């Protein structure tokens, strides 16, 4: 069985500060890891992915994520948050064709 | 290249009626996924299909729900005899292969009265 955990339902940061949205996973085998963002009343949009290679992955809108195999984590980060980054963020794991999503973390960036 | 198209965007049904949700994947994508999102909750996997085949339906309720992805035409998620608990947003995603980026449609919001 595979699982994804996003331990924080909500993350609040001030504009201009760094942000981290946490994600841990459990899977047998090599994971393919993704981050998606969802704005209100919209579908999910792809942000970035880790398949293999460099543990630091850079994605859209200045986001990056670090794959840590020993800690089974794939935290999403951004050096300087924008108000427009406020949205719902999902971490996802794909293995053997099956995708599992975390429950999502609501990021609120305050001016 | 049009994105993933879902219709209708909003669907209202009375208890006991049938709901049919349609999903046209992106051009060239042969893998389709259906997810359900309840209010204030995350995304729950329902079913994964390739053309004419159901690959994984472990997230589908055993009764009243079915999905297909025919050789021609869109993928259909069918819910028979809907109940109020079926009210949710249903999202479809497509990808060119397994472990690829999934491209999501805007969803169908089903309301059961």
XYZ file of N, CA and C in Angstrom:
672
model
N 0.853 -1.192 0.000
C 0.000 0.000 0.000
C 0.886 1.238 0.000
N 0.425 2.277 -0.626
C 1.179 3.526 -0.659
C 0.343 4.616 -0.016
N 1.006 5.607 0.546
C 0.274 6.682 1.192
C 1.051 7.979 1.106
N 0.323 9.061 1.227
C 0.913 10.398 1.232
C 0.306 11.155 2.401
N 1.146 11.821 3.151
C 0.666 12.599 4.293
C 1.094 14.049 4.159
N 0.152 14.915 4.320
C 0.443 16.350 4.419
C 0.016 16.747 5.833
N 0.970 16.865 6.739
C 0.636 16.969 8.154
C -0.041 18.274 8.557
N 0.042 19.277 7.714
C -0.560 20.569 8.064
C -1.764 20.846 7.163
N -2.918 21.074 7.780
C -4.086 21.452 6.989
C -3.929 22.868 6.441
N -3.223 23.690 7.231
C -3.151 25.109 6.889
C -1.737 25.627 7.178
N -1.241 26.464 6.287
C 0.032 27.153 6.494
C -0.203 28.637 6.216
N 0.209 29.453 7.171
C 0.059 30.906 7.016
C 1.436 31.550 7.028
N 1.702 32.385 6.034
C 2.973 33.102 6.000
C 2.727 34.539 5.560
N 3.650 35.391 5.893
C 3.574 36.779 5.443
C 4.243 36.921 4.087
N 3.708 37.796 3.290
C 4.283 38.029 1.959
C 5.761 38.398 2.088
N 6.566 37.786 1.222
C 7.998 38.046 1.234
C 8.793 37.067 2.085
N 8.114 36.340 2.948
C 8.797 35.344 3.780
C 8.895 34.017 3.033
N 9.847 33.189 3.434
C 9.906 31.855 2.814
C 8.744 30.987 3.282
N 8.361 30.045 2.414
C 7.289 29.138 2.793
C 7.717 27.691 2.588
N 7.154 26.821 3.416
C 7.356 25.375 3.279
C 6.022 24.692 3.473
N 5.684 23.815 2.555
C 4.503 22.960 2.694
C 5.019 21.520 2.739
N 4.693 20.827 3.805
C 5.320 19.527 4.064
C 4.561 18.372 3.420
N 5.338 17.360 3.049
C 4.759 16.147 2.471
C 5.679 14.974 2.816
N 5.118 13.908 3.333
C 5.855 12.670 3.518
C 5.087 11.552 2.825
N 5.802 10.504 2.500
C 5.171 9.442 1.720
C 5.623 8.081 2.220
N 4.877 7.077 1.811
C 5.248 5.695 2.113
C 4.932 4.857 0.885
N 5.930 4.121 0.403
C 5.735 3.285 -0.782
C 6.830 2.239 -0.833
N 6.520 1.093 -1.394
C 7.569 0.113 -1.675
C 7.979 0.314 -3.122
N 9.238 0.535 -3.343
C 9.693 0.843 -4.687
C 10.040 2.311 -4.815
N 10.419 2.688 -6.015
C 10.823 4.073 -6.246
C 9.609 4.944 -6.531
N 9.494 6.040 -5.807
C 8.312 6.891 -5.998
C 8.504 7.906 -7.099
N 7.406 8.210 -7.753
C 7.335 9.391 -8.607
C 6.483 10.388 -7.826
N 7.038 11.540 -7.532
C 6.383 12.497 -6.641
C 6.042 13.781 -7.380
N 4.903 14.331 -7.046
C 4.392 15.506 -7.739
C 3.823 16.505 -6.719
N 3.834 17.754 -7.101
C 3.061 18.784 -6.416
C 2.121 19.434 -7.418
N 0.879 19.616 -6.942
C -0.132 20.294 -7.727
C -0.724 21.427 -6.893
N -1.268 22.435 -7.579
C -1.931 23.543 -6.891
C -3.361 23.654 -7.413
N -4.271 23.974 -6.524
C -5.665 24.135 -6.915
C -6.185 25.488 -6.440
N -6.664 26.281 -7.389
C -7.316 27.539 -7.054
C -8.813 27.293 -6.951
N -9.548 28.175 -6.261
C -10.985 27.937 -6.033
C -11.746 27.648 -7.323
N -12.576 26.612 -7.253
C -13.450 26.209 -8.370
C -12.675 25.873 -9.646
N -11.461 25.416 -9.485
C -10.655 25.023 -10.643
C -10.114 23.614 -10.436
N -9.642 23.026 -11.544
C -8.940 21.753 -11.436
C -7.521 21.957 -10.931
N -6.821 20.870 -10.712
C -5.444 20.949 -10.224
C -4.496 21.305 -11.361
N -3.472 22.073 -11.013
C -2.438 22.417 -11.987
C -1.104 21.862 -11.508
N -0.368 21.299 -12.428
C 0.948 20.735 -12.127
C 1.935 21.834 -11.756
N 2.724 21.589 -10.694
C 3.781 22.519 -10.281
C 5.166 21.958 -10.576
N 5.416 20.737 -10.102
C 6.730 20.136 -10.311
C 6.664 18.643 -10.017
N 7.743 17.955 -10.430
C 7.780 16.510 -10.207
C 9.203 16.057 -9.925
N 9.292 14.943 -9.205
C 10.560 14.252 -9.024
C 10.407 12.831 -9.565
N 11.283 12.486 -10.497
C 11.293 11.118 -11.023
C 12.599 10.438 -10.614
N 13.680 11.064 -10.946
C 14.995 10.560 -10.597
C 15.992 11.693 -10.763
N 17.214 11.497 -10.256
C 18.235 12.516 -10.483
C 18.397 13.458 -9.313
N 18.611 14.714 -9.605
C 18.881 15.732 -8.603
C 17.744 15.808 -7.588
N 18.101 15.812 -6.308
C 17.073 15.801 -5.271
C 16.316 17.112 -5.163
N 16.912 18.191 -5.652
C 16.238 19.484 -5.629
C 15.594 19.719 -6.986
N 14.295 19.845 -6.971
C 13.531 19.997 -8.216
C 12.964 21.405 -8.269
N 13.131 22.059 -9.393
C 12.573 23.399 -9.568
C 11.351 23.322 -10.464
N 10.331 24.099 -10.105
C 9.096 24.039 -10.858
C 8.583 25.404 -11.240
N 7.266 25.446 -11.456
C 6.623 26.674 -11.923
C 6.525 27.696 -10.791
N 6.436 28.992 -11.198
C 6.147 30.112 -10.290
C 7.164 30.246 -9.156
N 8.391 29.786 -9.365
C 9.429 29.931 -8.355
C 9.418 28.887 -7.257
N 8.558 27.888 -7.369
C 8.515 26.822 -6.375
C 9.611 25.795 -6.624
N 10.030 25.155 -5.537
C 10.972 24.055 -5.632
C 10.621 23.037 -4.550
N 11.134 21.849 -4.718
C 10.884 20.807 -3.724
C 12.135 19.954 -3.593
N 12.346 19.463 -2.388
C 13.525 18.644 -2.132
C 13.112 17.225 -1.781
N 13.599 16.288 -2.568
C 13.350 14.875 -2.324
C 14.360 14.392 -1.302
N 13.871 13.810 -0.205
C 14.748 13.271 0.831
C 14.363 11.816 1.062
N 15.185 10.932 0.534
C 14.826 9.510 0.568
C 14.862 8.966 1.999
N 15.843 9.371 2.784
C 15.975 8.832 4.144
C 14.812 9.267 5.033
N 14.298 10.467 4.789
C 13.165 10.950 5.578
C 11.835 10.744 4.862
N 11.889 10.140 3.706
C 10.690 9.915 2.854
C 9.838 11.176 2.796
N 10.505 12.277 2.463
C 9.790 13.552 2.391
C 9.989 14.213 1.039
N 9.088 15.114 0.738
C 9.149 15.867 -0.525
C 8.485 17.214 -0.262
N 9.136 18.022 0.562
C 8.556 19.300 0.983
C 8.628 20.342 -0.131
N 7.568 21.105 -0.246
C 7.494 22.185 -1.233
C 7.979 23.483 -0.590
N 8.788 24.239 -1.342
C 9.352 25.452 -0.773
C 9.332 26.593 -1.795
N 9.383 27.805 -1.235
C 9.542 28.985 -2.077
C 10.254 30.040 -1.234
N 11.286 30.657 -1.749
C 12.085 31.587 -0.945
C 11.321 32.838 -0.500
N 10.385 33.300 -1.339
C 9.688 34.541 -1.025
C 8.238 34.423 -1.484
N 7.327 34.330 -0.524
C 5.928 34.076 -0.850
C 5.232 35.321 -1.397
N 4.264 35.071 -2.289
C 3.415 36.124 -2.836
C 1.973 35.895 -2.391
N 1.203 36.966 -2.297
C -0.210 36.823 -1.937
C -0.921 35.913 -2.932
N -0.512 36.007 -4.195
C -1.139 35.199 -5.244
C -0.805 33.706 -5.140
N 0.116 33.341 -4.244
C 0.406 31.918 -4.013
C -0.654 31.270 -3.129
N -1.527 32.043 -2.546
C -2.577 31.506 -1.679
C -3.461 30.556 -2.474
N -3.508 29.300 -2.042
C -4.249 28.261 -2.772
C -4.175 26.974 -1.966
N -4.733 25.926 -2.549
C -4.691 24.594 -1.945
C -3.630 23.774 -2.676
N -2.719 23.186 -1.930
C -1.590 22.464 -2.512
C -1.689 20.983 -2.186
N -1.482 20.181 -3.227
C -1.548 18.730 -3.068
C -0.217 18.087 -3.447
N 0.220 17.196 -2.592
C 1.352 16.334 -2.895
C 0.794 15.005 -3.407
N 1.451 14.415 -4.395
C 0.942 13.167 -4.974
C 2.082 12.199 -5.246
N 1.764 10.942 -5.150
C 2.715 9.856 -5.364
C 2.147 8.931 -6.423
N 2.944 8.592 -7.396
C 2.527 7.618 -8.400
C 3.494 6.456 -8.389
N 2.942 5.254 -8.317
C 3.760 4.046 -8.320
C 2.962 2.948 -9.000
N 3.567 2.300 -9.959
C 2.885 1.234 -10.710
C 1.547 1.706 -11.268
N 1.522 2.931 -11.723
C 0.328 3.448 -12.365
C -0.730 3.983 -11.435
N -0.603 3.756 -10.149
C -1.623 4.235 -9.216
C -1.155 5.531 -8.573
N -2.041 6.515 -8.541
C -1.719 7.811 -7.950
C -2.458 7.995 -6.635
N -1.735 8.441 -5.642
C -2.312 8.746 -4.339
C -2.009 10.192 -3.999
N -3.042 10.917 -3.620
C -2.885 12.321 -3.274
C -2.976 12.510 -1.760
N -2.223 13.478 -1.255
C -2.405 13.903 0.120
C -3.732 14.636 0.264
N -4.095 14.949 1.492
C -5.374 15.609 1.748
C -5.349 17.102 1.444
N -4.169 17.617 1.129
C -4.074 19.020 0.757
C -3.718 19.922 1.924
N -3.017 20.999 1.599
C -2.659 22.023 2.571
C -3.071 23.372 2.011
N -3.845 24.111 2.790
C -4.263 25.444 2.359
C -3.182 26.440 2.754
N -2.622 27.068 1.760
C -1.597 28.092 2.000
C -2.248 29.464 1.919
N -2.047 30.250 2.952
C -2.536 31.629 2.962
C -1.351 32.564 3.144
N -1.177 33.450 2.194
C -0.091 34.428 2.264
C -0.721 35.789 2.511
N -0.347 36.393 3.618
C -0.945 37.667 4.006
C -0.026 38.824 3.651
N -0.627 39.925 3.162
C 0.196 41.065 2.736
C 0.903 41.712 3.937
N -3.732 22.862 -28.682
C -4.068 21.574 -28.062
C -4.958 21.850 -26.861
N -6.217 21.509 -27.007
C -7.153 21.773 -25.933
C -6.776 20.936 -24.726
N -7.099 21.459 -23.550
C -6.847 20.724 -22.325
C -7.888 19.655 -22.118
N -7.917 19.113 -20.906
C -8.896 18.101 -20.557
C -10.259 18.781 -20.421
N -11.230 18.250 -21.125
C -12.556 18.875 -21.128
C -13.542 18.004 -20.367
N -14.194 18.606 -19.391
C -15.206 17.889 -18.637
C -16.551 18.583 -18.839
N -17.568 17.792 -19.020
C -18.915 18.373 -19.058
C -19.933 17.388 -18.503
N -20.987 17.931 -17.895
C -21.189 19.361 -17.704
C -20.339 19.911 -16.566
N -20.252 21.198 -16.417
C -19.527 21.788 -15.301
C -20.321 21.660 -14.011
N -21.614 21.782 -14.157
C -22.501 21.652 -13.001
C -23.631 20.716 -13.398
N -23.998 19.841 -12.466
C -25.051 18.856 -12.722
C -25.896 18.732 -11.471
N -27.197 18.925 -11.642
C -28.123 18.790 -10.521
C -29.008 17.587 -10.785
N -29.087 16.715 -9.810
C -29.926 15.523 -9.923
C -30.731 15.361 -8.641
N -31.888 14.744 -8.788
C -32.689 14.374 -7.630
C -32.284 12.968 -7.198
N -32.504 12.675 -5.948
C -32.189 11.346 -5.430
C -32.848 10.268 -6.296
N -32.097 9.246 -6.621
C -32.619 8.148 -7.416
C -32.372 8.280 -8.909
N -32.005 9.478 -9.363
C -31.721 9.647 -10.798
C -30.310 9.178 -11.117
N -29.990 9.196 -12.402
C -28.657 8.806 -12.847
C -27.851 10.052 -13.209
N -26.567 10.015 -12.935
C -25.665 11.098 -13.327
C -24.613 10.540 -14.279
N -24.405 11.243 -15.375
C -23.370 10.863 -16.345
C -22.395 12.024 -16.503
N -21.140 11.740 -16.197
C -20.110 12.767 -16.263
C -19.156 12.384 -17.386
N -18.824 13.367 -18.209
C -18.000 13.103 -19.382
C -16.637 13.756 -19.282
N -15.663 13.082 -19.838
C -14.292 13.597 -19.811
C -13.617 13.286 -21.137
N -13.200 14.335 -21.828
C -12.395 14.157 -23.043
C -10.947 14.468 -22.699
N -10.063 13.486 -22.803
C -8.655 13.714 -22.434
C -7.966 14.609 -23.441
N -6.778 15.044 -23.069
C -5.972 15.813 -24.004
C -5.617 14.942 -25.198
N -5.422 15.582 -26.321
C -5.087 14.858 -27.546
C -3.803 14.059 -27.336
N -3.854 12.802 -27.717
C -2.669 11.963 -27.589
C -2.556 11.248 -26.250
N -3.439 11.568 -25.310
C -3.396 10.909 -24.004
C -4.331 9.702 -24.007
N -3.778 8.573 -23.567
C -4.601 7.365 -23.538
C -4.904 6.894 -22.119
N -4.445 7.670 -21.125
C -4.657 7.292 -19.730
C -5.588 8.317 -19.090
N -6.628 7.833 -18.446
C -7.619 8.708 -17.816
C -7.817 8.287 -16.366
N -7.942 9.281 -15.509
C -8.130 9.049 -14.081
C -9.356 9.844 -13.635
N -10.115 9.262 -12.719
C -11.235 9.995 -12.111
C -10.986 10.114 -10.609
N -11.286 11.314 -10.088
C -11.131 11.597 -8.671
C -12.401 12.256 -8.155
N -12.627 12.110 -6.847
C -13.749 12.784 -6.214
C -13.202 13.687 -5.110
N -13.762 14.871 -5.034
C -13.354 15.817 -3.998
C -14.606 16.289 -3.265
N -14.678 15.917 -2.004
C -15.795 16.361 -1.182
C -15.475 17.737 -0.613
N -16.491 18.509 -0.246
C -16.240 19.850 0.286
C -15.262 19.812 1.450
N -14.281 20.678 1.401
C -13.282 20.810 2.474
C -12.434 19.547 2.643
N -12.400 18.706 1.645
C -11.590 17.503 1.742
C -10.639 17.406 0.566
N -9.772 16.425 0.638
C -8.782 16.233 -0.414
C -9.342 15.472 -1.583
N -8.450 15.088 -2.437
C -8.782 14.414 -3.681
C -8.666 12.911 -3.477
N -9.735 12.194 -3.779
C -9.702 10.746 -3.591
C -9.746 10.041 -4.938
N -8.784 9.188 -5.163
C -8.711 8.407 -6.396
C -9.925 7.483 -6.513
N -10.495 7.422 -7.694
C -11.603 6.503 -7.927
C -11.212 5.387 -8.885
N -10.772 5.766 -10.094
C -10.537 4.750 -11.116
C -9.514 5.273 -12.118
N -8.774 4.289 -12.684
C -7.750 4.584 -13.690
C -8.050 3.710 -14.898
N -8.161 4.354 -16.058
C -8.514 3.621 -17.269
C -7.536 3.943 -18.395
N -7.300 2.952 -19.210
C -6.698 3.166 -20.517
C -7.765 2.813 -21.540
N -7.474 3.118 -22.782
C -8.507 2.896 -23.808
C -9.126 1.498 -23.679
N -10.421 1.472 -23.449
C -11.240 0.256 -23.393
C -10.929 -0.643 -22.200
N -10.007 -0.248 -21.346
C -9.657 -1.107 -20.211
C -9.692 -0.347 -18.886
N -10.207 -0.999 -17.857
C -10.106 -0.476 -16.498
C -8.850 -1.079 -15.881
N -7.922 -0.223 -15.503
C -6.650 -0.700 -14.961
C -6.723 -0.846 -13.447
N -7.342 0.122 -12.796
C -7.409 0.114 -11.326
C -8.702 0.804 -10.925
N -9.583 0.085 -10.298
C -10.835 0.690 -9.832
C -10.970 0.545 -8.326
N -9.841 0.505 -7.650
C -9.856 0.248 -6.213
C -10.518 1.372 -5.412
N -10.646 2.542 -5.993
C -11.273 3.655 -5.281
C -12.745 3.840 -5.605
N -13.268 2.988 -6.417
C -14.682 3.122 -6.814
C -15.577 2.391 -5.827
N -16.662 3.016 -5.410
C -17.656 2.270 -4.620
C -18.135 1.056 -5.420
N -18.418 -0.009 -4.697
C -18.745 -1.270 -5.371
C -20.088 -1.217 -6.078
N -20.972 -0.410 -5.589
C -22.312 -0.356 -6.165
C -22.578 1.035 -6.731
N -23.375 1.081 -7.740
C -23.939 2.272 -8.377
C -22.945 3.051 -9.236
N -21.677 2.850 -9.059
C -20.668 3.606 -9.814
C -20.048 2.719 -10.888
N -19.854 3.300 -12.065
C -19.144 2.588 -13.126
C -18.431 3.609 -14.004
N -17.396 3.147 -14.694
C -16.631 4.040 -15.568
C -16.239 3.284 -16.815
N -16.118 4.020 -17.902
C -15.676 3.429 -19.153
C -14.871 4.449 -19.929
N -14.028 3.928 -20.811
C -13.240 4.776 -21.703
C -13.207 4.043 -23.044
N -14.228 4.285 -23.856
C -14.349 3.518 -25.104
C -13.286 3.905 -26.122
N -13.204 3.069 -27.143
C -12.233 3.315 -28.206
C -12.468 4.678 -28.857
N -13.690 5.018 -29.036
C -14.050 6.324 -29.597
C -14.889 7.079 -28.586
N -14.611 8.348 -28.435
C -15.433 9.152 -27.553
C -14.844 9.346 -26.185
N -15.536 10.137 -25.356
C -14.992 10.487 -24.047
C -15.091 9.352 -23.036
N -14.400 9.526 -21.941
C -14.577 8.650 -20.803
C -15.849 9.081 -20.074
N -16.577 8.111 -19.560
C -17.830 8.382 -18.853
C -17.741 7.820 -17.446
N -18.096 8.644 -16.481
C -18.312 8.168 -15.109
C -19.808 8.201 -14.871
N -20.350 7.059 -14.521
C -21.792 6.925 -14.390
C -22.142 6.596 -12.946
N -23.075 7.342 -12.406
C -23.542 7.089 -11.047
C -25.043 6.835 -11.122
N -25.427 5.634 -10.772
C -26.840 5.284 -10.805
C -27.477 5.545 -9.442
N -28.766 5.868 -9.476
C -29.555 6.037 -8.242
C -28.806 6.921 -7.242
N -28.525 8.132 -7.650
C -27.707 9.015 -6.826
C -28.358 9.271 -5.470
N -27.480 9.482 -4.477
C -27.894 9.842 -3.121
C -27.198 11.149 -2.761
N -27.667 11.778 -1.676
C -27.125 13.093 -1.316
C -25.632 13.028 -1.070
N -25.166 11.903 -0.543
C -23.741 11.751 -0.272
C -22.869 11.733 -1.510
N -23.487 11.608 -2.683
C -22.709 11.642 -3.924
C -22.376 13.072 -4.342
N -22.970 14.049 -3.691
C -22.695 15.453 -4.027
C -21.213 15.745 -3.779
N -20.547 16.178 -4.811
C -19.103 16.414 -4.740
C -18.651 17.011 -6.057
N -17.368 17.361 -6.099
C -16.739 17.721 -7.364
C -16.009 16.499 -7.885
N -16.231 16.175 -9.139
C -15.584 15.023 -9.752
C -14.616 15.542 -10.802
N -13.362 15.161 -10.618
C -12.318 15.621 -11.522
C -11.793 14.468 -12.362
N -11.530 14.784 -13.590
C -10.902 13.863 -14.518
C -9.508 14.397 -14.834
N -8.568 13.478 -15.005
C -7.224 13.861 -15.429
C -6.781 12.900 -16.514
N -5.884 13.365 -17.362
C -5.325 12.468 -18.380
C -3.815 12.610 -18.419
N -3.171 11.580 -18.907
C -1.717 11.613 -19.057
C -1.336 10.784 -20.274
N -0.149 11.047 -20.830
C 0.275 10.266 -21.994
C 0.741 8.858 -21.628
N 1.131 8.656 -20.370
C 1.588 7.351 -19.933
C 1.508 7.251 -18.430
N 1.899 6.107 -17.905
C 1.901 5.960 -16.453
C 3.051 6.769 -15.868
N 2.871 7.229 -14.649
C 3.868 8.017 -13.921
C 4.194 9.340 -14.610
N 3.332 9.762 -15.503
C 3.498 11.063 -16.150
C 2.700 12.123 -15.406
N 2.964 13.362 -15.749
C 2.157 14.461 -15.222
C 0.703 14.233 -15.613
N -0.178 14.471 -14.660
C -1.599 14.379 -14.957
C -2.140 15.783 -15.191
N -2.895 15.915 -16.259
C -3.517 17.193 -16.601
C -4.992 17.101 -16.238
N -5.440 18.057 -15.428
C -6.776 17.971 -14.874
C -7.761 18.847 -15.634
N -8.998 18.338 -15.702
C -10.090 19.164 -16.156
C -10.577 20.068 -15.037
N -11.538 20.927 -15.376
C -12.059 21.892 -14.405
C -13.056 21.259 -13.455
N -13.453 20.022 -13.721
C -14.331 19.313 -12.804
C -15.808 19.437 -13.136
N -16.561 18.492 -12.641
C -18.030 18.542 -12.679
C -18.518 18.563 -11.243
N -19.313 19.574 -10.932
C -19.858 19.674 -9.584
C -21.261 19.100 -9.590
N -21.394 17.991 -8.899
C -22.667 17.284 -8.843
C -23.383 17.663 -7.551
N -24.608 18.090 -7.698
C -25.445 18.385 -6.537
C -26.657 17.470 -6.586
N -26.877 16.748 -5.513
C -28.016 15.840 -5.433
C -29.031 16.425 -4.455
N -30.241 16.684 -4.974
C -31.267 17.317 -4.144
C -32.092 16.275 -3.402
